[in-house]
Coordinates of C-alpha atoms in Angstrom, one line a residue:
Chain C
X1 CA 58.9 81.8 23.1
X2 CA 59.4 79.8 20.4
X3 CA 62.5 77.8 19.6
X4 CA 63.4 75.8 16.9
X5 CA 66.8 74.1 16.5
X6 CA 68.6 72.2 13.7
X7 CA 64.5 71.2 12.9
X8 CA 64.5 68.3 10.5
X9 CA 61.2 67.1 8.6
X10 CA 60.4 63.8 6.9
X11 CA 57.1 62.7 6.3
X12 CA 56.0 59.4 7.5
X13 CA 55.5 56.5 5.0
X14 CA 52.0 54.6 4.7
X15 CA 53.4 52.8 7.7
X16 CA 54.5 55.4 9.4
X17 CA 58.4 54.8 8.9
X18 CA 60.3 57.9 8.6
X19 CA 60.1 57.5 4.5
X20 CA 62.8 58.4 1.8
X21 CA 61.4 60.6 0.1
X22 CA 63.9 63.9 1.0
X23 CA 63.6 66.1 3.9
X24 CA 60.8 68.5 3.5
X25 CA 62.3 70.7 6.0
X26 CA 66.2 71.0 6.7
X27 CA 68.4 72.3 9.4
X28 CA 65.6 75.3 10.6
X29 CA 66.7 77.3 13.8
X30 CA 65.1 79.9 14.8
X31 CA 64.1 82.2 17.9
X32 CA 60.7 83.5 17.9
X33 CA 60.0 85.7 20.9
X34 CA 56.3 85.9 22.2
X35 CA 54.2 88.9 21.3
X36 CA 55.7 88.9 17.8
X37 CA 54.8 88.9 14.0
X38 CA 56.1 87.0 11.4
X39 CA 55.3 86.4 8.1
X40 CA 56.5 83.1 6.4
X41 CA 56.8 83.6 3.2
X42 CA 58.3 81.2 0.2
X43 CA 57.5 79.6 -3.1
X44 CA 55.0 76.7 -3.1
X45 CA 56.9 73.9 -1.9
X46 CA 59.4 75.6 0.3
X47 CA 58.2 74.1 3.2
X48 CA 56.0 76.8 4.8
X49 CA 52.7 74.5 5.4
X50 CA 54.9 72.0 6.8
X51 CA 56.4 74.5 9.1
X52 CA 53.4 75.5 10.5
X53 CA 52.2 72.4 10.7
X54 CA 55.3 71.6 13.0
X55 CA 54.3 74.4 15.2
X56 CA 51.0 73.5 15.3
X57 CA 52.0 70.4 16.6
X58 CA 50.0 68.5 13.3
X59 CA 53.6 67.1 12.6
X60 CA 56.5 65.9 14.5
X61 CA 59.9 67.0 13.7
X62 CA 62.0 63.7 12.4
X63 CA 65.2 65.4 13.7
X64 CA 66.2 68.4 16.3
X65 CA 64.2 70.1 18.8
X66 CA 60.9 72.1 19.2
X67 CA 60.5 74.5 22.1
X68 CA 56.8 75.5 22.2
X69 CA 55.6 78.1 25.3
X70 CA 58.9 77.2 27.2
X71 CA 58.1 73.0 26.9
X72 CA 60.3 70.8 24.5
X73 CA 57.5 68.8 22.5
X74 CA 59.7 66.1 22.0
X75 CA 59.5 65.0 25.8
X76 CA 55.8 66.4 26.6
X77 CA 53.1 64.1 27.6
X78 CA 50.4 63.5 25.3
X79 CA 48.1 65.1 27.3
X80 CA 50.4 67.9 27.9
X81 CA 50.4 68.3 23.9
X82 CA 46.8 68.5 23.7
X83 CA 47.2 71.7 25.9
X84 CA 49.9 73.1 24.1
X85 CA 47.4 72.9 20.6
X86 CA 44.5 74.7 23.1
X87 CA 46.7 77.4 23.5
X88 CA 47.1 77.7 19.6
X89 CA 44.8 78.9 17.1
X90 CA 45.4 77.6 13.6
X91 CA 44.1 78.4 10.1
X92 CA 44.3 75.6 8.2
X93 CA 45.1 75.7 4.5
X94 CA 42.4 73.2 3.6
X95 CA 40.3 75.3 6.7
X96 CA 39.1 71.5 7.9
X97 CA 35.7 72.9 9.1
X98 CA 33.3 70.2 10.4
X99 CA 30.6 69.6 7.8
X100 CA 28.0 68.4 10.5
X101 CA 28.3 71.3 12.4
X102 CA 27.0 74.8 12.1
X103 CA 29.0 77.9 11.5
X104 CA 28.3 78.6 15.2
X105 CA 28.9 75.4 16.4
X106 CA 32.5 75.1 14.5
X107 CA 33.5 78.1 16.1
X108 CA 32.0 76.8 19.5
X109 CA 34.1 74.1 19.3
X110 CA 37.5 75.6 20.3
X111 CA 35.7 76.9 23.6
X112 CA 33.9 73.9 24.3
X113 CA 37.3 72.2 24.0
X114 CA 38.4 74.2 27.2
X115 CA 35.4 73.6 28.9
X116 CA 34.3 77.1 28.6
X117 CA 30.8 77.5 30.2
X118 CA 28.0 77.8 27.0
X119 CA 26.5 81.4 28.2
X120 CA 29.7 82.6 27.8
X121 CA 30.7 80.4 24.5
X122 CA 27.7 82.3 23.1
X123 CA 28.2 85.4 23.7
X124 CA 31.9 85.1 22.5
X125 CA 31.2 83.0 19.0
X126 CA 28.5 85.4 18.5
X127 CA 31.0 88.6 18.9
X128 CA 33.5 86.8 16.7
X129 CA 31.2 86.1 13.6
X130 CA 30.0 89.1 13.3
X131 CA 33.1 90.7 13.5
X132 CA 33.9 88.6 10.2
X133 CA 30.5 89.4 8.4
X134 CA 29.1 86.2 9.6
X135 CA 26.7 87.0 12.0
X136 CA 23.3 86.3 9.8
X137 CA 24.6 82.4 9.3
X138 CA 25.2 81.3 12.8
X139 CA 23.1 77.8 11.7
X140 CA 24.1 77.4 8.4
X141 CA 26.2 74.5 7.2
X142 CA 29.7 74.9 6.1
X143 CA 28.8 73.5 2.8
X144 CA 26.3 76.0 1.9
X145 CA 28.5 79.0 2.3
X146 CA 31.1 80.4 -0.5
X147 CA 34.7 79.6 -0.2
X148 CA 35.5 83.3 1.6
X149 CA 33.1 83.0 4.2
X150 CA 34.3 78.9 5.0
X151 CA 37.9 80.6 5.2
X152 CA 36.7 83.5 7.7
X153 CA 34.4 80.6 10.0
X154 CA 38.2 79.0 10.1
X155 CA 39.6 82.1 10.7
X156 CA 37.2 82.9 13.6
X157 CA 37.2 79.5 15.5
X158 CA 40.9 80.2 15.5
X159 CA 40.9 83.6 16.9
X160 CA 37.9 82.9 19.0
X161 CA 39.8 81.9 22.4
X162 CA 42.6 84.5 22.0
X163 CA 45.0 82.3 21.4
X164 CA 48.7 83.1 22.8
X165 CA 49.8 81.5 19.0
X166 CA 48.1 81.7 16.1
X167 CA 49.3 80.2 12.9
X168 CA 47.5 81.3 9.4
X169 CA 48.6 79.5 6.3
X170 CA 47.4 81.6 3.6
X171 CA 44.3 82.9 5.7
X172 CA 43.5 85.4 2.8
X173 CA 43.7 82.9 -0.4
X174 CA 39.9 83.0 -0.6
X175 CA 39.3 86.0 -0.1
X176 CA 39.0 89.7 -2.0
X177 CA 41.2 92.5 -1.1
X178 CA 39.8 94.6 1.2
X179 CA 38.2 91.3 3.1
X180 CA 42.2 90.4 3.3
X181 CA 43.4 93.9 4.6
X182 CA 41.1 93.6 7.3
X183 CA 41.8 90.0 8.3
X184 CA 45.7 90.9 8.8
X185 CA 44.0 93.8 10.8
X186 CA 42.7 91.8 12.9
X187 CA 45.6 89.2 13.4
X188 CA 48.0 92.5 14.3
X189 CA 45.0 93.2 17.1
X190 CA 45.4 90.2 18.5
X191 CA 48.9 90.7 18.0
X192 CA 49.1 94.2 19.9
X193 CA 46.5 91.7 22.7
X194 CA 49.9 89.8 23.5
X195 CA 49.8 86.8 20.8
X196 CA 52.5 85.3 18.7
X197 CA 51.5 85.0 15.4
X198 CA 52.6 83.6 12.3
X199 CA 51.4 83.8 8.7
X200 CA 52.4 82.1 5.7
X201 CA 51.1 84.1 2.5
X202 CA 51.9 84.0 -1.3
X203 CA 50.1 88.3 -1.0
X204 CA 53.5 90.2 -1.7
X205 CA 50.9 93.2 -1.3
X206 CA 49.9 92.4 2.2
X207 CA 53.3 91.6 3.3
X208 CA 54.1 95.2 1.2
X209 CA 51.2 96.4 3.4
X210 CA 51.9 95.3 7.0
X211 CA 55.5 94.9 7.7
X212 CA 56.8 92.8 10.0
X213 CA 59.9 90.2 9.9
X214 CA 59.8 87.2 7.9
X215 CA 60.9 83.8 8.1
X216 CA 62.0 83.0 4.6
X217 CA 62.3 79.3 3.3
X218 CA 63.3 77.9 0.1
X219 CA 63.7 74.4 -0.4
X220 CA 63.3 73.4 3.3
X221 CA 65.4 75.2 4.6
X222 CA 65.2 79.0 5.9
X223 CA 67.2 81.3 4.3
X224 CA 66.3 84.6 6.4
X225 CA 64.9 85.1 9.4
X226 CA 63.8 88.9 10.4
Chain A
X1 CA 21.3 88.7 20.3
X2 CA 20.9 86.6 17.8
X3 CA 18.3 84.1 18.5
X4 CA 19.7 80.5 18.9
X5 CA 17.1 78.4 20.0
X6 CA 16.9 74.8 18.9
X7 CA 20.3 74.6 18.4
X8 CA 22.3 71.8 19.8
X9 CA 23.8 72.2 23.1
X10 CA 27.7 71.1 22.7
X11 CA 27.5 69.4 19.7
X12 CA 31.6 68.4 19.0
X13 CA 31.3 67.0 15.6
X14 CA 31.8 64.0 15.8
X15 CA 28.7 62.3 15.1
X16 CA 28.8 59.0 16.9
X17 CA 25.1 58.4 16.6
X18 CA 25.4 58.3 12.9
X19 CA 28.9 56.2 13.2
X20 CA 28.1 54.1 16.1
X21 CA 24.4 52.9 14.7
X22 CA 22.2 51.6 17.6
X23 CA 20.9 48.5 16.2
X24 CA 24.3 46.3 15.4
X25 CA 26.0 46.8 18.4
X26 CA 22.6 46.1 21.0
X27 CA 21.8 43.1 19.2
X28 CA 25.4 41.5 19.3
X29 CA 25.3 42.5 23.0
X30 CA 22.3 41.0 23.6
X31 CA 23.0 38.2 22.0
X32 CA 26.3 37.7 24.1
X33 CA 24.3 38.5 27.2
X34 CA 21.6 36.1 26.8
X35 CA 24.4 33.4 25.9
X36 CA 26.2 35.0 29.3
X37 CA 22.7 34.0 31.1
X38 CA 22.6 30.9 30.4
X39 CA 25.8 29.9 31.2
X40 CA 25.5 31.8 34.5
X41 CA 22.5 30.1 35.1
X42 CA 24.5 26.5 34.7
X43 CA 27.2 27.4 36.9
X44 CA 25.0 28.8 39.3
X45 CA 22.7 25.4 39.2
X46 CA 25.9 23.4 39.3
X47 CA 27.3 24.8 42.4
X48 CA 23.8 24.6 44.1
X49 CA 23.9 20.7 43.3
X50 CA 27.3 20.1 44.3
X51 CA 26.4 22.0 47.6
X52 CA 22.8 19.9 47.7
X53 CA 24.5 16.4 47.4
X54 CA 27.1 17.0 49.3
X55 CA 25.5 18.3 52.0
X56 CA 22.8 15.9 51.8
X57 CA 24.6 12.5 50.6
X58 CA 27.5 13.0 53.1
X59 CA 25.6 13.1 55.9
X60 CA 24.0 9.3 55.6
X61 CA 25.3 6.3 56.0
X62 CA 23.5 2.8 54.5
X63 CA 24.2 -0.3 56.9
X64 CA 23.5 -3.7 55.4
X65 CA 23.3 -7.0 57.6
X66 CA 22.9 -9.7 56.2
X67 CA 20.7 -12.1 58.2
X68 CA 19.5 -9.3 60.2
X69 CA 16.6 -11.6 62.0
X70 CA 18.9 -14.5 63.0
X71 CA 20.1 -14.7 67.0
X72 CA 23.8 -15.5 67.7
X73 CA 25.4 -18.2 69.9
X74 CA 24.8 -16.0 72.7
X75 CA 20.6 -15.3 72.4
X76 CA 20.8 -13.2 75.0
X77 CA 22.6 -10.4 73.0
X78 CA 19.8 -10.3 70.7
X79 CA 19.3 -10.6 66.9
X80 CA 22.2 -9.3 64.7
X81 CA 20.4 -6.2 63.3
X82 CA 19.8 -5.2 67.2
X83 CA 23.3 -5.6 67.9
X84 CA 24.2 -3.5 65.1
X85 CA 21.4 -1.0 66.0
X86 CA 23.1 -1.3 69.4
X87 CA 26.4 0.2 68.2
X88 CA 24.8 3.0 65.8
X89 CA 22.7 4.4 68.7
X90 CA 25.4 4.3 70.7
X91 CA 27.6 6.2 68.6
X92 CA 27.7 10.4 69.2
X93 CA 28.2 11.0 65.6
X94 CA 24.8 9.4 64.8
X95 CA 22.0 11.1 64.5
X96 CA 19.2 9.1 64.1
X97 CA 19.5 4.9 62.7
X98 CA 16.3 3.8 60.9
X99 CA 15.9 0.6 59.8
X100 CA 14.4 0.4 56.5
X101 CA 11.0 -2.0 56.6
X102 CA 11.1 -4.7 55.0
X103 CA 8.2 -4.2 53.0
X104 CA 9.7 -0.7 51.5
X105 CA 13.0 -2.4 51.1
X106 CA 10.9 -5.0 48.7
X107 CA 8.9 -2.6 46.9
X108 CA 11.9 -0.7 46.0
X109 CA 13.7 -3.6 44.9
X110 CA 11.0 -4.8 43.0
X111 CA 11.5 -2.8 39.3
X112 CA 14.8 -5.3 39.4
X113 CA 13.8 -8.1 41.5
X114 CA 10.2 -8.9 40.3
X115 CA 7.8 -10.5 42.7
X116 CA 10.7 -12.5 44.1
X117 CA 11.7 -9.7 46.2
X118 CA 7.4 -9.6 48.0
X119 CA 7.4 -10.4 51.5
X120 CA 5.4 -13.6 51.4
X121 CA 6.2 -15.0 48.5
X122 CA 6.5 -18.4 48.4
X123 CA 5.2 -19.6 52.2
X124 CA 5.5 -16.3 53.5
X125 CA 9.2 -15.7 53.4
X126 CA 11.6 -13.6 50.9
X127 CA 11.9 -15.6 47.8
X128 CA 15.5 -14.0 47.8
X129 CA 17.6 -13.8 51.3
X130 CA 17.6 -9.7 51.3
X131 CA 19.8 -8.0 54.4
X132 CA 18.1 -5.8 56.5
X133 CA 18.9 -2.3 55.6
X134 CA 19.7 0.3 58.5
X135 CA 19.5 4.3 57.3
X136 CA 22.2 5.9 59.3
X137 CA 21.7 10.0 59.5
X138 CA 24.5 11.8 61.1
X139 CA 24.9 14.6 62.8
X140 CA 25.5 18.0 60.8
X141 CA 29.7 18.3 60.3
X142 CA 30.3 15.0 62.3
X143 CA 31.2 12.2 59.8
X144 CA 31.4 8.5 60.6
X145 CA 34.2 7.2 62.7
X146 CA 36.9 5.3 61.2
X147 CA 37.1 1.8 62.9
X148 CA 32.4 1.8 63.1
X149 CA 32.8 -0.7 60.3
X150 CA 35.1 -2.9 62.1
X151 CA 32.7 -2.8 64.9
X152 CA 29.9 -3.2 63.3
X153 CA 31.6 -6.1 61.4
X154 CA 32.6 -7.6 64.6
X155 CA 29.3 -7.3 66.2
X156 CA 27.5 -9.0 63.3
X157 CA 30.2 -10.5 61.0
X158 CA 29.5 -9.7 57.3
X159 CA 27.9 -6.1 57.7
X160 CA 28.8 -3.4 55.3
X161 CA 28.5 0.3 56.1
X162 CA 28.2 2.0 52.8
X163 CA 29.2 5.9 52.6
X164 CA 27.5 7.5 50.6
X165 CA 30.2 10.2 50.8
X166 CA 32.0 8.4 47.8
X167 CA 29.4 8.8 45.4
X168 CA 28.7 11.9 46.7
X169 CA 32.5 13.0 45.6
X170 CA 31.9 11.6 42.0
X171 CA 28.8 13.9 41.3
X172 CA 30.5 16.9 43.0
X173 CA 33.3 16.1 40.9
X174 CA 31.1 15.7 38.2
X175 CA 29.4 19.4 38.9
X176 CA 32.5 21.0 39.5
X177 CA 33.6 20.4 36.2
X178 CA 30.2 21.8 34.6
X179 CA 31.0 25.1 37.0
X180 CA 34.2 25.0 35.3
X181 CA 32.7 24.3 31.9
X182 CA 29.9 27.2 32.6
X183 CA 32.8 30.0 33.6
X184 CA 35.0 29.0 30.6
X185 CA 31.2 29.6 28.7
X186 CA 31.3 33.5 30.0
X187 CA 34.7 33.8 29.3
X188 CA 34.3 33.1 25.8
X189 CA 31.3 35.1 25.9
X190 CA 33.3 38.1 27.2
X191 CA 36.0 37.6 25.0
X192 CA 33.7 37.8 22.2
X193 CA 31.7 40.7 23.7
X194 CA 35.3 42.7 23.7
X195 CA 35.8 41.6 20.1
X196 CA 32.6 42.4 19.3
X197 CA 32.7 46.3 20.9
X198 CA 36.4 46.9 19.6
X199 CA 35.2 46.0 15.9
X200 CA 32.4 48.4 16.1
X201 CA 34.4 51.4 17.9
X202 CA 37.2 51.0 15.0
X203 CA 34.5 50.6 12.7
X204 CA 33.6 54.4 14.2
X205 CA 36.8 55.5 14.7
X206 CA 37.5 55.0 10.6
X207 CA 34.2 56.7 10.0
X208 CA 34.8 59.6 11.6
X209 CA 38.7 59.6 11.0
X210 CA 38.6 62.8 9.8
X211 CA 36.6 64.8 12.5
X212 CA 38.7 63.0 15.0
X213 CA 42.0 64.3 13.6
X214 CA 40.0 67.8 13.0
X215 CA 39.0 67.8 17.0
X216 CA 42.6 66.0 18.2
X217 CA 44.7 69.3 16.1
X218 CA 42.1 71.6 18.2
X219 CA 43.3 70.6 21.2
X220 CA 40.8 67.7 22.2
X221 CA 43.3 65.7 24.0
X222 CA 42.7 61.6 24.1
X223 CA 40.8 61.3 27.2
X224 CA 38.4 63.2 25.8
X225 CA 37.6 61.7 22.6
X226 CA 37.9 58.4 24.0
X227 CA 35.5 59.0 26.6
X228 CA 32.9 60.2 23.9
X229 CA 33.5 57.1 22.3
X230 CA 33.2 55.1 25.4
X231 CA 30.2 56.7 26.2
X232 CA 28.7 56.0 23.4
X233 CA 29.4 52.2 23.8
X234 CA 28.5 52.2 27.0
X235 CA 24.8 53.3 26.4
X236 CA 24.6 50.5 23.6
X237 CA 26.0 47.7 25.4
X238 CA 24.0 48.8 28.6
X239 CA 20.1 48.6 26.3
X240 CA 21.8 45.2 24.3
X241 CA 22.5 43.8 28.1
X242 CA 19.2 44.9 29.4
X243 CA 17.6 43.2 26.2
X244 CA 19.6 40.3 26.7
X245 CA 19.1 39.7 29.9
X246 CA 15.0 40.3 29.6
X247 CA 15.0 37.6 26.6
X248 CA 16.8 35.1 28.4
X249 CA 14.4 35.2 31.6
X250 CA 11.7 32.9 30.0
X251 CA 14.0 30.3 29.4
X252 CA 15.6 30.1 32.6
X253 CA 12.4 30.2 34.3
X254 CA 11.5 27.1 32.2
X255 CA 14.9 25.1 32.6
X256 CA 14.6 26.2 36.4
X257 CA 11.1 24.5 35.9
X258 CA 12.4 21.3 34.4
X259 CA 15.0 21.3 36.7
X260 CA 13.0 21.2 39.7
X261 CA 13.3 17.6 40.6
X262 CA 17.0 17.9 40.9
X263 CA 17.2 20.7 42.7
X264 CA 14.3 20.1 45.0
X265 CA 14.0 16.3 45.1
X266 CA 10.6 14.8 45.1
X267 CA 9.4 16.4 48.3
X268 CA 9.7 19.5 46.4
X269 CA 8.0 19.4 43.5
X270 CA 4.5 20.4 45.0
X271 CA 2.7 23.0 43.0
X272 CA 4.5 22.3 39.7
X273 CA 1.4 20.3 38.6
X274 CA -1.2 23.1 38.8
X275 CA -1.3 24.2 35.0
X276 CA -2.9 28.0 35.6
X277 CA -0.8 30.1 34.1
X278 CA -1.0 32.2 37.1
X279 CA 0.1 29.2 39.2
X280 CA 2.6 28.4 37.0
X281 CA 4.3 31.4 36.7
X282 CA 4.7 31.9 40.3
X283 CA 5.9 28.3 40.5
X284 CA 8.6 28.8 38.2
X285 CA 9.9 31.9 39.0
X286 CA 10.3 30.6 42.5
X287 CA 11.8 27.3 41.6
X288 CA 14.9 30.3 40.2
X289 CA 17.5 30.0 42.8
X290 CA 18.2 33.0 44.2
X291 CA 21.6 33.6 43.7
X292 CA 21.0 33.4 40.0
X293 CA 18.3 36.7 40.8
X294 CA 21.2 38.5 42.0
X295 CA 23.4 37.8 39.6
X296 CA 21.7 38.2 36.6
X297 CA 20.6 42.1 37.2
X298 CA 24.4 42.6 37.3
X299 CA 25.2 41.2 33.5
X300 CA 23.4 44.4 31.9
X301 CA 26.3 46.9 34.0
X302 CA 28.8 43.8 33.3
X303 CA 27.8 44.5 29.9
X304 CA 28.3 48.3 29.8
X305 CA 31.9 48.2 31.8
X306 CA 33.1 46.0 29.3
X307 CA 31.6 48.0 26.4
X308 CA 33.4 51.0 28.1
X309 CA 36.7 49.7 29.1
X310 CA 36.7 48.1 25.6
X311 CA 36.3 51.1 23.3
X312 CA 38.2 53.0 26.3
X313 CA 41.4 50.7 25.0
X314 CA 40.5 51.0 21.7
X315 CA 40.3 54.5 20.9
X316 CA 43.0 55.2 23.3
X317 CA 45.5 52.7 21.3
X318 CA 44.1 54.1 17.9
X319 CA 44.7 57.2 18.6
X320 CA 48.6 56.9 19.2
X321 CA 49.0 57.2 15.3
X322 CA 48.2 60.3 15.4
X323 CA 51.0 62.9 17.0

């Protein structure tokens, strides 16, 4: 479960100070139970990147409180956090792949992280790139592939530990349309598998083409939920 | 299967062998160590002479009587010195009483003296009325007693027993404040060695700022990315200790060398005149006192603890600004 109440967001200043600049996101609440879909969906600007960032635990909320798996973020532990972001997969706009690392090794990564033994790792991140059409660049670099296949290595180190949340902001921006249709495909798998999952698109067709609920935000703040 | 041999084994990203370089952060090290040896090695010779002249210095007792040979109004009782030598023997906390001959007491007068202090100069007597000298040893732990000068005084009026406990105090006072000198030496050299490692791990953490955030939004919580850290410090302080440490052993073995007379006195100093280098090597390395053997091994893992527990702090307290 997922619970967001009266969530406030300002982002820090160059020292770290709460700044002035306005309140990215205003006065959300919202219930997400586990096991669902949801898209999040707004103009650019509305606040979605920064929502997900929230839940993602990139970002901590200036005001109000964030339930996350049942535990209120604002009194966890550090270490506790670090848990709660193992048991999330995220697809980051900017994909933040490791430029020193191979595809396979990015995607390794997420297992390594919960100390996942490397017979195993291998036969999992092996599964999971071919799946998205990257099975023949296991070693390459990140910088050597096109922007499609950088957003699908993201896409699989997220996905790749069946994660009980995944959050996707705009998973499917760099990529063509049938490439997209069976990326969502594969997030509603997981989805069926038990998973929470959020995804923030701009793809009117995709939302057109799955249905599910959305959380809609304009401004900062959300203006329908479901 | 796709074949992935030669790939490497839990690679995380974060590249500390490119951020952390290995030649800065060993030689800094090393440096610190080998400034760390030295000053070990002057405490350590400091205490050892404190211990030497105390022990040794302590424990005698110089009697002077002037007019040693003369009787007394009662000639039956002897000369002075015998009365004197009387009382010392007698006495339990005396080991052994020795009076010095006269003809050592004027040779070693004679640098100051001249020929004025030869026995038979000028018609076979002292030119110069010298006392007669008694060396008084006493007995390990015992000290002398209180009222032995008044007694001694009273047996032959105008004797002095000198102890050599008060100079002995001075130079212990005297090392004690080099010890003191030496630790605050390898404090400073710690506190520099901890400035010196938290420079370079922030120096890394800024390099790889990126990755680190990358890794810390996966889930990599702070023990872990400090510990990679750490561990990375840790095997560069360890090889600039070990250097250190090796560099500084040829000039300890020389100032050991040089130092041989204090440590050792004169009685000591056999062998250090045979010039084969064999000889001499053997020589020096056993003129090292031994507690400075054991404790130098221990500056290379004093060195790596501090390297970890300093980058451990470090990374830990960096990584706070991030949520």
């Amino acid at each position: 479960m997922i619970r967001l109440q009266e969530i406030g967001l300002r982002y820090p200043d160059r020292a770290g100070r709460q700044g002035n600049r306005g309140h990215v996101l205003q006065a959300i609440s919202a219930e997400i139970p586990p096991g669902s879909f949801r898209w999040v969906l707004g103009p650019s600007g509305a606040g979605k990147s920064s929502l997900l960032r929230l839940l993602g635990l990139g970002l901590k909320p200036s005001s109000g409180q964030l339930d996350l798996f049942g535990v209120p973020v604002a009194r966890a532990r550090r270490a506790a956090l670090a848990k709660l972001r193992r048991r999330t997969g995220t697809v980051f706009q900017d994909l933040r792949l490791l430029p020193e690392l191979s595809v396979y090794d990015n995607v390794a990564l997420r297992l390594r992280l919960d100390g996942i033994a490397e017979d195993r790792i291998e036969l999992e991140v092996t599964e999971m790139l071919r799946f998205v059409g990257l099975g023949r660049k296991l070693g390459v670099r990140p910088s050597a592939l096109s922007g499609g296949e950088q957003q699908r290595v993201a896409v699989a180190r997220a996905v790749v530990h069946r994660p009980p949340l995944l959050l996707a902001d705009e998973p499917t921006g760099a990529l063509d349309e049938p490439q997209a249709v069976r990326l969502i495909a594969l997030f509603e798998e997981l989805n069926q598998m038990g998973s929470t999952v959020l995804v923030a698109t701009h793809n009117e067709a995709l939302v057109r083409r799955f249905p599910h609920p959305a959380l809609q935000l304009e401004r900062g703040r959300l203006v329908s939920h479901g | 299967m796709v074949r992935l041999a030669g790939r490497k084994r839990r690679a995380d990203g974060l590249a500390l062998r490119r951020a952390m370089g290995d030649r800065l952060l060993p030689a800094l090290v090393a440096a610190m160590t080998f400034l760390a040896a030295l000053a070990l090695a002057g405490a350590v010779g400091a205490s050892l002479l404190a211990q030497r002249w105390s022990a040794g210095a302590a424990s005698i007792l110089t009697v002077q009587v002037p007019d040693g040979d003369s009787g007394s109004d009662a000639p039956e009782s002897g000369t002075r010195l015998q009365r004197v030598m009387a009382i010392l023997s007698a006495d339990p906390a005396v080991l052994a009483a020795t009076p010095v001959d006269r003809a050592r007491l004027a040779a070693l007068l004679a640098p100051w003296l001249g020929d004025g202090a030869q026995p038979g100069f000028g018609a076979g007597a002292l030119a110069l009325p010298l006392p007669s000298v008694v060396q008084v040893r006493l007995r390990p732990g015992l000290s002398a007693p209180g009222d032995l000068g008044a007694r001694l005084d009273q047996a032959a009026p105008g004797t002095l027993a000198e102890r050599n406990q008060d100079w002995s105090d001075r130079l212990v006072a005297l090392t004690t404040s080099l010890q003191a000198c030496a630790g605050l030496a390898l404090l400073v050299v710690a506190g520099v060695a901890v400035a010196v490692v938290a420079t370079a791990t922030r120096a890394g953490l800024v390099a790889r700022r990126q990755a680190i955030e990358i890794i810390h939004g996966l889930g990599a919580d702070d023990g872990y990315i400090a510990g990679r850290f750490a561990g990375r410090t840790t095997v560069l302080a360890l090889s600039g200790g070990i250097a250190g440490t090796v560099l500084s052993v040829p000039l300890l073995l020389l100032l050991c060398r040089l130092g041989a007379p204090l440590a050792a006195g004169t009685a000591g100093l056999a062998g250090l005149a045979d010039t084969r280098p064999a000889t001499w090597l053997l020589e020096s390395v056993r003129r090292v006192p031994l507690p400075l053997w054991i404790a130098l091994p221990l500056l290379p893992p004093l060195a790596a603890t501090i390297g970890w527990m300093t980058a451990q702090a470090t990374v830990r307290t960096w990584l706070r600004r991030l949520p």
